[in-house]
Amino acid sequence: MESRALRIGLGVWTALVVAFLWIPLGIIALYAFNGSVIQSWPISSWSTKWFGVAWHDDFLRSSLRLSVEVGLAATGVALVLGTMASFAIHRFSFFGRDSVNFLLLLPIALPGIITGMALNSFFSFAGVALSIWTIVIGHATFCVVLVYNNVLARLRRTSPSLVEASMDLGADGWQTFRYITWPTLSTALVAGGLLAFALSFDEVIVTTFTAGAQTTLPIWILDNLRQGQQLPVVNVVAFAIIALTVIPVWVSQRLTSAGETTVGRAAAVTAQTE
Amino acid sequence: MGVDVAREAGSLRGARLRLSAVLWRRPWLKALVLLVPPVAAFLAVYAASLGAMLASSFWTSDSFTAEIVHTWTLDQYRLIFSLSDPTYLRIAGRTIGMAAAVTVTDAILAFPLAFFMAKIAGRRTRGLLFVVVLLPLWSSYLVRIYSWTTILAKSGPLNWALNGLGLPDAHLEFTNKAMWIVFSYVWLPFMILPVYAALERIPGSMLEASRDLGARGFRTFRSVILPLAFPGVVAGSIFTFSLTLGDYITPLLVGGPSSTLIGNIVSEQSAANLTFAAAYAMVPVAVMAAYVLVARRLGAFEAL
């Protein structure tokens, strides 16, 4: 189809761009094993001592705990609201359906600073003190669409005659849900939930606008980066995050079939506009 | 007693059956029950928040107490669009310029890769590339910015590599160029994905037809591939553009003294001068609204 030279050129370009994407992650992962406090390249002494320091850092631990709590709460809200919305949108066409789509998509399509600033104005106007719950509300607004997209994609692939057959055989709504709908949906829910958790766990901009005195893990990282403090410990955390984010993405990729390609913010929006 | 239990269970089941029959016969009722909680939650929190931000932008903050004074005024917008002191106009211009530069850079980096993925790579390579492109998107955004602060640092890997080649130091640390590189790096996967989706949909037969009709490689690219893939580029540009417009972490961590963007001002002012921060945050909203309207004209949404 294309000339050989063009194919090779494109292949080389692809390899270079992939290297551009991955070399920074590789370098930061190596710095986690830097024995020195000074960050200079090439690394002169290797050590795993900072892993121990990070493990025993109480403030780091409490930030991690808060991030997990917020992530779980936001994911829970997203699972309930996202599933309800996807069922309604899937089965019924009605006036304003596109508006509902648009409303759910907006928090993830607009830059984080707008979602953050908007929520901040709202809480200030309503006199709501910033707390862990305002962080959860902020995160839930952009997590809903991930669950919604995953479940909607799965519903579209499931034949409606399955549900009808179940009803014909005398099952009531609950039984149909329990034995038919739930088993076909569960993996999509796990995938959507994992992605929602990952997005919440990583979120920093909306969090800075909706957190009071609370410190989530990304805020902890940001504060240390701004002040240039504890960089060896930050390196260890960065290494752990790179290693750990691979897992939820990999699991959710395995749980959804290739056509659903639900990974990523971009994919969330791409799927939506289809 | 056993009979009672059975009857009770029976009536419970009867109630459940009746309920599901009611819902089955009236699908609109089921839709309503399912739709009201999420939509109500979004209207009550998210839409109300956007409304509160818009309203706040027409109020003013007391300069001593930072309390919001609820009197309608255009003061905040006058300050933003002031020609006698164009600080905020200049920052907005810099932000938009940076967003445009990042978008063009990402389009150039992404297009050949997306083409290789869609049309040249085999099944396995394509799947692998998909994962390789998407995974960085999920490994912490902060970590990815931070990795560049170490790479560009004076005694970092970049200068080490340059010196090894006998070249002088790059002096990129804390500059606008550094910001441009890091933005392009962080948002690149958002461009690759939609461009790939658009290219994948071009049937191979069209490329063959173009060649049969005598078009050389470049002509096919210009007259067949580019027009069909362009909406994908526009869709990707919505992400790269919008995400750059609203970011403040990258300028904070890798930018220099003249790298202030809209986001930095909004985040700095949000506590002391909320009304001004709200008004300035409307600038990216307006720019994005205009951008999306133009993108729609260019067919970015139909192609996806």
Coordinates of C-alpha atoms in Angstrom, one line a residue:
Chain A
M1 CA 0.0 0.0 0.0
E2 CA 2.6 2.6 1.1
S3 CA 6.2 2.6 0.0
R4 CA 8.6 0.8 2.2
A5 CA 10.5 3.9 3.1
L6 CA 7.3 5.6 4.3
R7 CA 6.4 2.5 6.5
I8 CA 9.9 2.5 8.1
G9 CA 9.7 6.3 8.6
L10 CA 6.3 6.0 10.3
G11 CA 7.6 3.1 12.4
V12 CA 10.6 5.1 13.6
W13 CA 8.4 8.1 14.4
T14 CA 6.1 5.9 16.4
A15 CA 9.0 4.4 18.4
L16 CA 10.3 7.9 19.1
V17 CA 6.9 9.2 20.4
V18 CA 6.5 6.1 22.5
A19 CA 10.0 6.7 23.9
F20 CA 9.0 10.3 24.6
L21 CA 6.0 9.0 26.5
W22 CA 7.8 6.5 28.6
I23 CA 11.4 7.7 29.3
P24 CA 10.2 10.3 31.8
L25 CA 8.3 7.6 33.7
G26 CA 11.4 5.4 33.6
I27 CA 13.7 8.1 34.9
I28 CA 11.4 9.0 37.8
A29 CA 11.1 5.3 38.7
L30 CA 14.9 5.1 38.8
Y31 CA 15.2 8.1 41.1
A32 CA 13.3 6.2 43.7
F33 CA 16.4 4.1 44.2
N34 CA 18.7 7.1 44.5
G35 CA 20.8 6.8 47.7
S36 CA 21.7 10.5 47.8
V37 CA 19.5 13.4 48.9
I38 CA 20.7 15.4 45.9
Q39 CA 18.9 14.7 42.7
S40 CA 21.6 14.6 40.0
W41 CA 22.1 12.4 37.0
P42 CA 23.6 9.9 36.6
I43 CA 22.6 8.4 39.9
S44 CA 25.8 7.7 41.8
S45 CA 24.7 5.6 44.8
W46 CA 21.8 3.2 44.8
S47 CA 19.6 2.4 47.9
T48 CA 16.2 1.3 48.9
K49 CA 16.3 3.2 52.2
W50 CA 13.7 5.8 51.1
F51 CA 11.1 3.1 50.8
G52 CA 11.5 2.6 54.6
V53 CA 11.3 6.3 55.3
A54 CA 8.2 6.7 53.2
W55 CA 6.5 3.7 54.9
H56 CA 7.0 5.2 58.3
D57 CA 6.0 8.8 57.4
D58 CA 2.8 9.4 59.4
F59 CA 1.6 12.4 57.4
L60 CA 2.1 10.5 54.1
R61 CA 0.1 7.6 55.6
S62 CA -2.8 9.8 56.7
S63 CA -2.8 11.5 53.2
L64 CA -2.9 8.1 51.6
R65 CA -5.8 7.0 53.9
L66 CA -7.8 10.2 53.0
S67 CA -7.3 9.6 49.3
V68 CA -8.5 6.1 49.6
E69 CA -11.5 7.1 51.6
V70 CA -12.4 9.9 49.2
G71 CA -11.9 7.6 46.3
L72 CA -14.1 4.9 47.7
A73 CA -16.9 7.4 48.6
A74 CA -16.8 9.1 45.2
T75 CA -16.8 5.8 43.5
G76 CA -19.8 4.6 45.5
V77 CA -21.8 7.7 44.5
A78 CA -20.7 7.4 40.9
L79 CA -21.7 3.7 40.8
V80 CA -25.2 4.5 42.0
L81 CA -25.9 7.6 40.0
G82 CA -24.1 6.4 36.9
T83 CA -25.9 3.1 36.7
M84 CA -29.3 4.7 37.2
A85 CA -28.6 7.3 34.5
S86 CA -27.3 4.7 32.0
F87 CA -30.4 2.5 32.5
A88 CA -32.8 5.4 32.0
I89 CA -30.9 6.6 28.9
H90 CA -30.5 3.1 27.4
R91 CA -34.1 1.9 27.6
F92 CA -36.0 5.1 26.9
S93 CA -35.8 7.8 24.4
F94 CA -37.2 11.0 25.5
F95 CA -37.0 14.7 25.0
G96 CA -33.9 16.1 26.6
R97 CA -32.0 12.9 26.4
D98 CA -29.0 14.6 24.8
S99 CA -29.1 17.3 27.5
V100 CA -28.8 14.6 30.2
N101 CA -25.8 13.2 28.3
F102 CA -24.3 16.6 28.0
L103 CA -24.8 17.4 31.7
L104 CA -23.1 14.3 32.9
L105 CA -20.2 14.8 30.4
L106 CA -19.6 18.5 31.3
P107 CA -17.6 18.1 34.5
I108 CA -15.0 15.9 32.7
A109 CA -15.0 17.9 29.5
L110 CA -14.4 21.3 31.1
P111 CA -11.0 21.9 32.5
G112 CA -10.6 21.1 36.2
I113 CA -10.1 24.7 37.2
I114 CA -13.7 25.5 36.1
T115 CA -15.3 22.6 37.9
G116 CA -13.2 23.5 40.9
M117 CA -13.9 27.2 40.8
A118 CA -17.6 26.6 40.2
L119 CA -17.9 24.3 43.2
N120 CA -15.8 26.7 45.3
S121 CA -18.2 29.5 44.5
F122 CA -21.2 27.3 45.2
F123 CA -19.9 26.2 48.6
S124 CA -19.0 29.7 49.5
F125 CA -22.4 31.0 48.4
A126 CA -24.3 28.2 50.3
G127 CA -22.1 28.7 53.4
V128 CA -20.9 25.1 53.3
A129 CA -17.6 24.6 55.1
L130 CA -15.0 22.7 53.1
S131 CA -14.4 19.2 54.4
I132 CA -13.8 15.7 53.2
W133 CA -17.4 15.6 52.0
T134 CA -17.0 18.6 49.7
I135 CA -14.0 16.8 48.2
V136 CA -16.2 13.7 47.7
I137 CA -18.9 15.8 46.0
G138 CA -16.2 17.4 43.7
H139 CA -14.8 14.0 42.7
A140 CA -18.1 12.3 42.3
T141 CA -19.3 14.9 39.7
F142 CA -16.6 13.9 37.2
C143 CA -16.5 10.1 38.2
V144 CA -20.2 9.5 37.3
V145 CA -19.6 9.7 33.6
L146 CA -17.0 6.9 33.7
V147 CA -19.5 4.4 35.3
Y148 CA -22.2 5.7 33.0
N149 CA -20.2 5.1 29.9
N150 CA -19.1 1.6 30.9
V151 CA -22.6 0.5 31.9
L152 CA -24.2 2.1 28.8
A153 CA -21.8 0.4 26.5
R154 CA -22.5 -3.0 28.1
L155 CA -26.3 -2.5 28.0
R156 CA -26.1 -1.7 24.3
R157 CA -24.3 -5.0 23.7
T158 CA -26.8 -7.0 25.8
S159 CA -29.9 -8.2 24.0
P160 CA -33.2 -6.9 25.4
S161 CA -34.8 -10.2 24.7
L162 CA -32.9 -11.7 27.6
V163 CA -34.9 -9.5 30.0
E164 CA -38.2 -10.2 28.1
A165 CA -37.6 -14.0 28.2
S166 CA -37.0 -13.8 32.0
M167 CA -40.3 -11.9 32.5
D168 CA -42.1 -14.4 30.2
L169 CA -40.9 -17.2 32.4
G170 CA -42.5 -15.6 35.4
A171 CA -39.7 -13.8 37.0
D172 CA -40.5 -10.5 38.7
G173 CA -38.4 -7.4 38.3
W174 CA -36.1 -8.1 41.2
Q175 CA -35.4 -11.7 40.1
T176 CA -34.7 -10.5 36.6
F177 CA -32.3 -8.0 37.9
R178 CA -30.7 -10.5 40.2
Y179 CA -30.3 -13.4 37.7
I180 CA -30.1 -11.7 34.3
T181 CA -29.2 -8.0 34.5
W182 CA -26.7 -8.2 37.3
P183 CA -24.5 -11.0 36.0
T184 CA -24.3 -9.3 32.6
L185 CA -23.4 -5.9 34.1
S186 CA -21.1 -6.8 37.0
T187 CA -17.8 -6.7 35.1
A188 CA -18.7 -3.4 33.5
L189 CA -19.5 -2.0 37.0
V190 CA -16.2 -3.2 38.3
A191 CA -14.3 -1.7 35.4
G192 CA -16.2 1.6 35.6
G193 CA -15.7 1.7 39.4
L194 CA -11.9 1.1 39.1
L195 CA -11.5 3.8 36.6
A196 CA -13.6 6.2 38.7
F197 CA -11.4 5.3 41.7
A198 CA -8.2 5.8 39.7
L199 CA -9.4 9.2 38.5
S200 CA -10.4 10.4 42.0
F201 CA -7.1 9.0 43.5
D202 CA -5.1 11.1 41.0
E203 CA -7.2 14.3 40.9
V204 CA -5.5 17.4 42.2
I205 CA -7.0 20.6 40.6
V206 CA -10.6 20.1 41.7
T207 CA -9.3 19.0 45.1
T208 CA -7.3 22.2 45.8
F209 CA -10.6 24.1 45.3
T210 CA -12.8 21.8 47.4
A211 CA -10.5 20.8 50.3
G212 CA -10.2 22.7 53.5
A213 CA -7.4 21.7 55.7
Q214 CA -7.5 18.1 54.3
T215 CA -4.5 16.7 52.5
T216 CA -5.0 14.0 50.0
L217 CA -2.0 12.1 48.5
P218 CA -1.8 14.3 45.4
I219 CA -2.0 17.5 47.6
W220 CA 0.8 16.0 49.7
I221 CA 2.9 15.5 46.6
L222 CA 2.1 19.0 45.3
D223 CA 3.0 20.7 48.6
N224 CA 6.3 18.9 48.7
L225 CA 7.2 19.6 45.1
R226 CA 6.4 23.3 45.5
Q227 CA 8.6 23.6 48.6
G228 CA 11.2 21.2 47.3
Q229 CA 11.0 19.2 50.4
Q230 CA 11.3 15.4 51.0
L231 CA 12.0 14.8 47.3
P232 CA 13.5 11.3 47.9
V233 CA 10.2 10.3 49.6
V234 CA 8.2 11.9 46.8
N235 CA 10.3 9.8 44.3
V236 CA 9.3 6.6 46.2
V237 CA 5.6 7.6 46.1
A238 CA 5.9 8.4 42.4
F239 CA 7.4 4.9 41.8
A240 CA 4.6 3.3 43.8
I241 CA 1.9 5.2 41.9
I242 CA 3.3 4.3 38.5
A243 CA 3.5 0.7 39.6
L244 CA 0.0 0.7 41.2
T245 CA -1.9 2.6 38.4
V246 CA -0.9 -0.1 36.0
I247 CA -3.0 -2.6 37.9
P248 CA -6.5 -1.0 37.8
V249 CA -6.1 -0.1 34.1
W250 CA -4.9 -3.5 33.2
V251 CA -7.8 -5.2 35.2
S252 CA -10.4 -3.0 33.7
Q253 CA -9.0 -3.6 30.2
R254 CA -9.4 -7.3 30.8
L255 CA -12.9 -7.0 32.2
T256 CA -14.3 -5.1 29.2
S257 CA -14.1 -6.4 25.8
A258 CA -11.7 -4.7 23.3
G259 CA -14.5 -2.8 21.6
E260 CA -15.5 -1.1 24.7
T261 CA -12.1 0.5 25.1
T262 CA -13.2 2.5 28.1
V263 CA -9.8 3.5 29.4
G264 CA -9.2 7.2 29.9
R265 CA -10.8 10.5 30.0
A266 CA -10.4 10.8 26.3
A267 CA -12.1 7.5 25.7
A268 CA -14.9 8.5 28.0
V269 CA -15.7 11.5 26.0
T270 CA -15.0 9.8 22.6
A271 CA -17.5 7.1 23.5
Q272 CA -20.0 9.7 24.5
T273 CA -20.0 11.6 21.3
E274 CA -20.5 8.5 19.2
Chain B
M1 CA -47.8 -21.5 61.0
G2 CA -46.0 -22.9 58.0
V3 CA -49.1 -21.9 55.9
D4 CA -48.8 -18.3 57.3
V5 CA -45.2 -18.0 56.3
A6 CA -46.1 -19.3 52.9
R7 CA -49.0 -16.9 52.5
E8 CA -46.8 -14.0 53.7
A9 CA -44.1 -15.0 51.3
G10 CA -46.8 -15.3 48.6
S11 CA -48.2 -11.9 49.3
L12 CA -44.7 -10.4 49.3
R13 CA -44.0 -12.0 46.0
G14 CA -47.4 -10.9 44.8
A15 CA -46.5 -7.3 45.7
R16 CA -43.2 -7.6 43.9
L17 CA -44.8 -9.0 40.8
R18 CA -47.4 -6.2 40.9
L19 CA -44.7 -3.6 41.3
S20 CA -42.7 -5.0 38.4
A21 CA -45.8 -5.3 36.3
V22 CA -46.7 -1.6 37.0
L23 CA -43.2 -0.6 36.0
W24 CA -43.1 -2.8 33.0
R25 CA -46.4 -1.4 31.7
R26 CA -45.4 2.2 32.2
P27 CA -41.8 2.4 31.0
W28 CA -41.9 6.2 31.4
L29 CA -42.4 5.7 35.2
K30 CA -39.4 3.5 35.4
A31 CA -37.3 6.0 33.4
L32 CA -38.5 8.7 35.7
V33 CA -37.6 6.8 38.8
L34 CA -34.2 6.0 37.4
L35 CA -33.5 9.4 36.0
V36 CA -34.6 11.8 38.7
P37 CA -31.9 11.1 41.3
P38 CA -28.8 11.5 39.1
V39 CA -30.3 14.5 37.2
A40 CA -31.5 16.1 40.3
A41 CA -28.1 15.7 41.9
F42 CA -26.3 17.1 38.9
L43 CA -28.7 20.1 38.7
A44 CA -28.6 20.7 42.5
V45 CA -24.8 20.6 42.7
Y46 CA -23.1 21.0 39.4
A47 CA -25.4 23.2 37.4
A48 CA -26.0 25.3 40.6
S49 CA -22.2 25.6 41.0
L50 CA -21.8 26.9 37.5
G51 CA -24.6 29.3 38.1
A52 CA -23.0 30.4 41.4
M53 CA -19.7 31.0 39.6
L54 CA -21.4 33.1 36.9
A55 CA -23.4 35.1 39.6
S56 CA -20.2 35.6 41.7
S57 CA -18.4 37.0 38.7
F58 CA -20.9 39.9 38.7
W59 CA -20.5 40.6 42.4
T60 CA -17.6 42.1 44.2
S61 CA -15.4 41.2 47.2
D62 CA -14.6 43.4 50.1
S63 CA -10.9 44.0 49.9
F64 CA -10.4 43.8 53.7
T65 CA -12.6 40.9 54.8
A66 CA -12.8 39.1 51.5
E67 CA -16.6 38.9 52.2
I68 CA -18.7 38.8 49.0
V69 CA -20.8 41.9 48.5
H70 CA -24.0 41.0 46.6
T71 CA -24.4 44.0 44.5
W72 CA -24.5 43.6 40.7
T73 CA -21.5 45.1 39.0
L74 CA -19.2 44.7 35.9
D75 CA -16.1 45.7 37.9
Q76 CA -14.4 42.3 37.7
Y77 CA -14.9 42.2 33.9
R78 CA -13.7 45.8 33.6
L79 CA -10.5 44.8 35.4
I80 CA -10.0 41.8 33.1
F81 CA -10.5 43.7 29.9
S82 CA -8.8 46.9 31.1
L83 CA -6.7 48.4 28.3
S84 CA -4.9 50.8 30.6
D85 CA -3.5 47.9 32.6
P86 CA -3.5 45.0 30.2
T87 CA -2.0 42.5 32.7
Y88 CA -5.0 40.2 32.6
L89 CA -5.5 40.5 28.9
R90 CA -1.8 39.6 28.4
I91 CA -2.0 36.6 30.7
A92 CA -5.2 35.4 28.8
G93 CA -3.4 35.9 25.5
R94 CA -0.4 34.0 26.7
T95 CA -2.6 31.1 27.9
I96 CA -4.5 30.9 24.6
G97 CA -1.2 31.1 22.7
M98 CA 0.3 28.3 24.8
A99 CA -2.9 26.2 24.3
A100 CA -2.6 26.7 20.5
A101 CA 1.1 25.8 20.4
V102 CA 0.5 22.7 22.5
T103 CA -2.3 21.6 20.3
V104 CA -0.3 22.0 17.1
T105 CA 2.7 20.2 18.6
D106 CA 0.5 17.3 19.8
A107 CA -1.2 17.0 16.4
I108 CA 2.2 16.7 14.6
L109 CA 3.4 14.2 17.1
A110 CA 0.2 12.2 17.2
F111 CA -0.7 11.9 13.5
P112 CA 2.0 9.7 12.2
L113 CA 1.8 7.4 15.2
A114 CA -2.0 7.2 14.9
F115 CA -1.6 6.4 11.2
F116 CA 1.0 3.7 12.0
M117 CA -1.4 2.2 14.6
A118 CA -4.4 2.3 12.4
K119 CA -3.1 1.3 9.0
I120 CA 0.3 -0.4 9.2
A121 CA 0.7 -2.2 12.6
G122 CA -0.6 -5.7 12.9
R123 CA -3.2 -6.8 15.4
R124 CA -0.8 -7.5 18.2
T125 CA 1.4 -4.4 17.7
R126 CA -1.8 -2.3 17.6
G127 CA -3.0 -3.7 20.9
L128 CA 0.3 -3.2 22.5
L129 CA 0.6 0.4 21.2
F130 CA -2.9 1.1 22.6
V131 CA -1.8 0.1 26.1
V132 CA 1.5 1.8 25.8
V133 CA -0.2 5.1 24.8
L134 CA -3.0 4.9 27.3
L135 CA -1.1 3.8 30.4
P136 CA 0.8 7.1 30.9
L137 CA -2.6 8.8 31.0
W138 CA -3.4 6.9 34.2
S139 CA -0.1 7.2 36.0
S140 CA -0.4 10.2 38.1
Y141 CA -0.5 13.6 36.3
L142 CA 1.6 15.2 39.0
V143 CA 4.2 12.5 38.7
R144 CA 4.4 13.0 35.0
I145 CA 5.0 16.8 35.4
Y146 CA 7.5 16.1 38.2
S147 CA 9.5 13.7 36.1
W148 CA 10.2 16.7 33.7
T149 CA 11.4 18.9 36.5
T150 CA 14.1 16.3 37.2
I151 CA 14.8 15.8 33.5
L152 CA 15.2 19.5 32.8
A153 CA 17.1 20.3 36.0
K154 CA 20.5 21.8 35.7
S155 CA 22.3 18.6 36.7
G156 CA 19.5 16.4 35.2
P157 CA 19.5 13.7 32.5
L158 CA 18.9 16.1 29.6
N159 CA 22.0 18.2 30.2
W160 CA 24.0 15.1 31.0
A161 CA 23.0 13.7 27.6
L162 CA 23.8 17.0 25.8
N163 CA 27.2 17.3 27.5
G164 CA 27.9 13.7 26.5
L165 CA 27.4 14.7 22.9
G166 CA 29.6 17.7 23.4
L167 CA 26.8 20.2 23.4
P168 CA 26.2 23.0 25.9
D169 CA 23.5 23.0 28.6
A170 CA 19.9 23.5 27.4
H171 CA 18.8 26.0 30.2
L172 CA 15.2 25.0 29.9
E173 CA 14.5 24.9 33.6
F174 CA 11.7 27.3 34.6
T175 CA 11.0 28.7 31.2
N176 CA 8.0 29.0 28.9
K177 CA 9.6 26.5 26.6
A178 CA 9.7 24.0 29.5
M179 CA 6.0 24.6 30.0
W180 CA 5.3 24.0 26.3
I181 CA 7.2 20.7 26.4
V182 CA 5.5 19.4 29.5
F183 CA 2.0 20.4 28.4
S184 CA 2.6 18.7 25.0
Y185 CA 3.9 15.6 26.9
V186 CA 1.0 15.4 29.4
W187 CA -1.8 15.8 26.9
L188 CA -0.4 13.8 24.0
P189 CA -2.5 10.7 24.6
F190 CA -5.7 12.8 24.4
M191 CA -4.7 13.7 20.8
I192 CA -3.6 10.2 19.7
L193 CA -6.8 8.5 20.7
P194 CA -9.4 10.5 18.5
V195 CA -7.0 10.8 15.6
Y196 CA -6.5 7.0 15.7
A197 CA -10.3 6.5 15.9
A198 CA -10.8 8.7 12.8
L199 CA -8.0 7.1 10.8
E200 CA -9.2 3.6 11.6
R201 CA -12.5 4.3 10.0
I202 CA -11.0 5.1 6.6
P203 CA -11.6 2.0 4.5
G204 CA -8.4 0.6 3.0
S205 CA -10.2 0.4 -0.3
M206 CA -10.3 4.2 -0.5
L207 CA -6.5 4.4 -0.3
E208 CA -6.3 1.8 -3.0
A209 CA -8.8 3.6 -5.2
S210 CA -6.8 6.8 -4.8
R211 CA -3.7 4.9 -6.0
D212 CA -5.5 3.3 -8.8
L213 CA -6.6 6.7 -10.0
G214 CA -2.9 7.6 -10.2
A215 CA -2.4 9.6 -7.0
R216 CA 1.0 9.4 -5.4
G217 CA 1.5 9.1 -1.7
F218 CA 1.5 12.8 -0.9
R219 CA -1.6 13.4 -3.1
T220 CA -3.5 10.6 -1.3
F221 CA -2.5 12.0 2.0
R222 CA -3.6 15.5 1.1
S223 CA -6.8 14.7 -0.8
V224 CA -8.1 11.5 0.9
I225 CA -6.5 10.9 4.3
L226 CA -6.3 14.4 5.7
P227 CA -9.9 15.5 5.0
L228 CA -11.3 12.3 6.4
A229 CA -9.0 12.4 9.5
F230 CA -9.3 16.1 10.2
P231 CA -12.4 15.9 12.4
G232 CA -10.5 13.5 14.6
V233 CA -7.7 16.0 14.9
V234 CA -10.2 18.7 15.8
A235 CA -11.8 16.4 18.4
G236 CA -8.4 15.8 19.9
S237 CA -7.6 19.5 19.8
I238 CA -10.6 20.2 22.0
F239 CA -8.9 18.2 24.8
T240 CA -5.4 19.6 24.4
F241 CA -6.7 23.1 24.1
S242 CA -9.2 23.0 26.9
L243 CA -6.9 21.1 29.3
T244 CA -4.1 23.7 28.7
L245 CA -6.4 26.6 29.2
G246 CA -7.5 25.4 32.6
D247 CA -4.2 24.1 34.0
Y248 CA -2.1 25.8 36.7
I249 CA 0.0 23.0 38.1
T250 CA 2.4 22.9 35.1
P251 CA 3.2 26.6 35.2
L252 CA 3.6 26.3 38.9
L253 CA 6.1 23.5 38.8
V254 CA 8.1 23.9 35.6
G255 CA 7.3 27.5 34.5
G256 CA 9.3 30.6 35.3
P257 CA 8.5 34.2 36.5
S258 CA 6.7 35.1 33.2
S259 CA 4.8 31.8 32.9
T260 CA 1.7 32.9 34.8
L261 CA -1.5 31.5 33.1
I262 CA -5.2 32.1 33.7
G263 CA -5.3 29.1 36.0
N264 CA -2.6 30.5 38.3
I265 CA -4.5 33.7 38.8
V266 CA -7.8 31.9 39.4
S267 CA -6.2 29.6 42.0
E268 CA -4.3 32.4 43.8
Q269 CA -7.3 34.7 43.9
S270 CA -10.0 32.2 44.8
A271 CA -9.6 32.6 48.6
A272 CA -9.0 36.4 48.9
N273 CA -11.0 37.7 45.9
L274 CA -13.4 35.0 44.9
T275 CA -15.5 37.2 42.7
F276 CA -12.5 38.2 40.5
A277 CA -11.4 34.5 40.3
A278 CA -14.9 33.5 39.2
A279 CA -14.9 36.2 36.5
Y280 CA -11.5 35.3 35.2
A281 CA -12.5 31.6 35.1
M282 CA -15.3 32.6 32.7
V283 CA -12.6 33.5 30.2
P284 CA -11.6 29.8 29.4
V285 CA -15.3 28.9 29.5
A286 CA -16.1 31.5 26.8
V287 CA -13.0 30.6 24.7
M288 CA -13.9 26.9 24.9
A289 CA -17.6 27.6 24.0
A290 CA -16.4 29.5 20.9
Y291 CA -13.9 26.7 20.1
V292 CA -16.5 24.0 20.4
L293 CA -18.9 25.9 18.1
V294 CA -16.2 26.2 15.5
A295 CA -15.3 22.5 15.9
R296 CA -18.9 21.6 15.4
R297 CA -18.9 23.5 12.1
L298 CA -15.8 21.6 11.1
G299 CA -17.6 18.3 11.8
A300 CA -15.6 17.1 14.8
F301 CA -18.7 15.6 16.4
E302 CA -20.2 13.8 13.5
A303 CA -16.9 12.0 12.7
L304 CA -16.5 10.5 16.1

